[in-house]
């Protein structure tokens, strides 16, 4: 089984795109649009390109996009191919549910499931963007947009003019406020995330950790009000730990340093393996997790500006799919604008991008939020029922392990963004506006 590599054709006309924000989503869109023959100006507020944080999971739909954009081999160079997703009980680490990844996702969804360090992922994208001729401007914080004139102005007074403006400026998006004409802040989800990296050589000194490092799996521990995710990076040299727990940060603080002692205290009565593991942490930090509200529209009424990625659909990370949604957005935008025949179609194609993407990304936000209740159940009858369902029944619709629910899994991993763009374009040429929907996603779920 091979991974599809879609041809990104040069569009019949060449436009100038201004992309605001060089995160994983913005750089992906820049590569795609450039390959489609457009001029791309990529404006980034930071003075250096890079990604903060640690590991990231890349599911099959993004793998197909990366392959088509010519980035996959560099991303794979340092990646881990996890074998299974394991869901474990909080107090003793007993296995509750398992979803195979190797060879399952390649056979069923024509794509691997990868773990990489964010910095490596971003670097691979930036290298490709430079190679294909994306024009990158650093220290370019966009302050204002003249939608009529299609001009963006940065905080240091630079002005850039284009045919299309794409806001990929993240959860605190300036473009979102400018499109709406009012500030629309992301809201607190009640969760925060601790993130830490551990040297696997250190783990090898503890026999009780062998079952974790000797297989490159993803391990989850679900427990009351919190959960832990553990997976490996950088050829297996580094263990990535994420903890989601109730948000205790002061209201005006979004990010803070943290200590391993906090984690040891919080997890004192959990599976003892976790205390051994957390004892090896040298540095950690904690991030408030925020969602953005679903907007009525992602596009400006002038028809030359759209917001994508976290700017339009920031999500909790329970389904490990926020960046994947941003990359899928990039592929649909690319697929449509690789076919544009005339400038008069710009407005239609931005609306079509939204129509093909909005429902899907909204379901990912909704599904991730729903996971908060599933993973963090308090001890009691409901939690026992949840665990019994995973232990005694083969995965079926409504399975608490959303990665194993056959319907939800197919929705999440069985998507091909370039095929969607092609379908959207064909229907557009027949006078119809295509929309993406997936039937029965939640209707039959009995969680
Ligand atoms: C704990 C945690 C774990 C996660 N794990 C996963 C995972 O495993 N898999 C996954 O797919 N997703 C995951 N995500 C989600 C993922 O990190 C985000 O969805 C993704 O990074 C969003 O990409 P983006 O390009 O839309 O936005 P961002 O990455 O936020 O990029 C926005 C960029 O815009 C720039 N910018 C902001 N304002 C301006 C401005 N005014 N002018 C110019 N530039 C500007 C910023 O500096 C930044 O570079 C996780 C998130 C968290 C919090």
PDB file of C-alpha atoms in Angstrom, residues 20 43-46 137-144 153-158 172 174:
ATOM      1  CA  UNK A  20      -0.373  35.968   7.942  1.00  0.00           C
ATOM      2  CA  UNK A  43       4.308  37.344   7.138  1.00  0.00           C
ATOM      3  CA  UNK A  44       5.387  36.204  10.597  1.00  0.00           C
ATOM      4  CA  UNK A  45       5.273  38.331  13.756  1.00  0.00           C
ATOM      5  CA  UNK A  46       8.201  36.566  15.435  1.00  0.00           C
ATOM      6  CA  UNK A 137       9.037  38.336   6.127  1.00  0.00           C
ATOM      7  CA  UNK A 138       9.975  38.093   9.808  1.00  0.00           C
ATOM      8  CA  UNK A 139       9.151  40.597  12.544  1.00  0.00           C
ATOM      9  CA  UNK A 140       6.060  41.376  10.457  1.00  0.00           C
ATOM     10  CA  UNK A 141       3.198  41.576  12.960  1.00  0.00           C
ATOM     11  CA  UNK A 142       0.031  42.411  11.047  1.00  0.00           C
ATOM     12  CA  UNK A 143      -1.931  45.149  12.789  1.00  0.00           C
ATOM     13  CA  UNK A 144      -4.455  46.237  10.226  1.00  0.00           C
ATOM     14  CA  UNK A 153      -0.105  46.845   7.448  1.00  0.00           C
ATOM     15  CA  UNK A 154       2.380  45.624  10.033  1.00  0.00           C
ATOM     16  CA  UNK A 155       3.095  47.162  13.433  1.00  0.00           C
ATOM     17  CA  UNK A 156       6.298  48.739  12.061  1.00  0.00           C
ATOM     18  CA  UNK A 157       4.382  50.407   9.228  1.00  0.00           C
ATOM     19  CA  UNK A 158       5.228  48.084   6.334  1.00  0.00           C
ATOM     20  CA  UNK A 172      -5.157  34.869  19.361  1.00  0.00           C
ATOM     21  CA  UNK A 174      -5.732  39.542  14.848  1.00  0.00           C
TER      22      UNK A 174
END
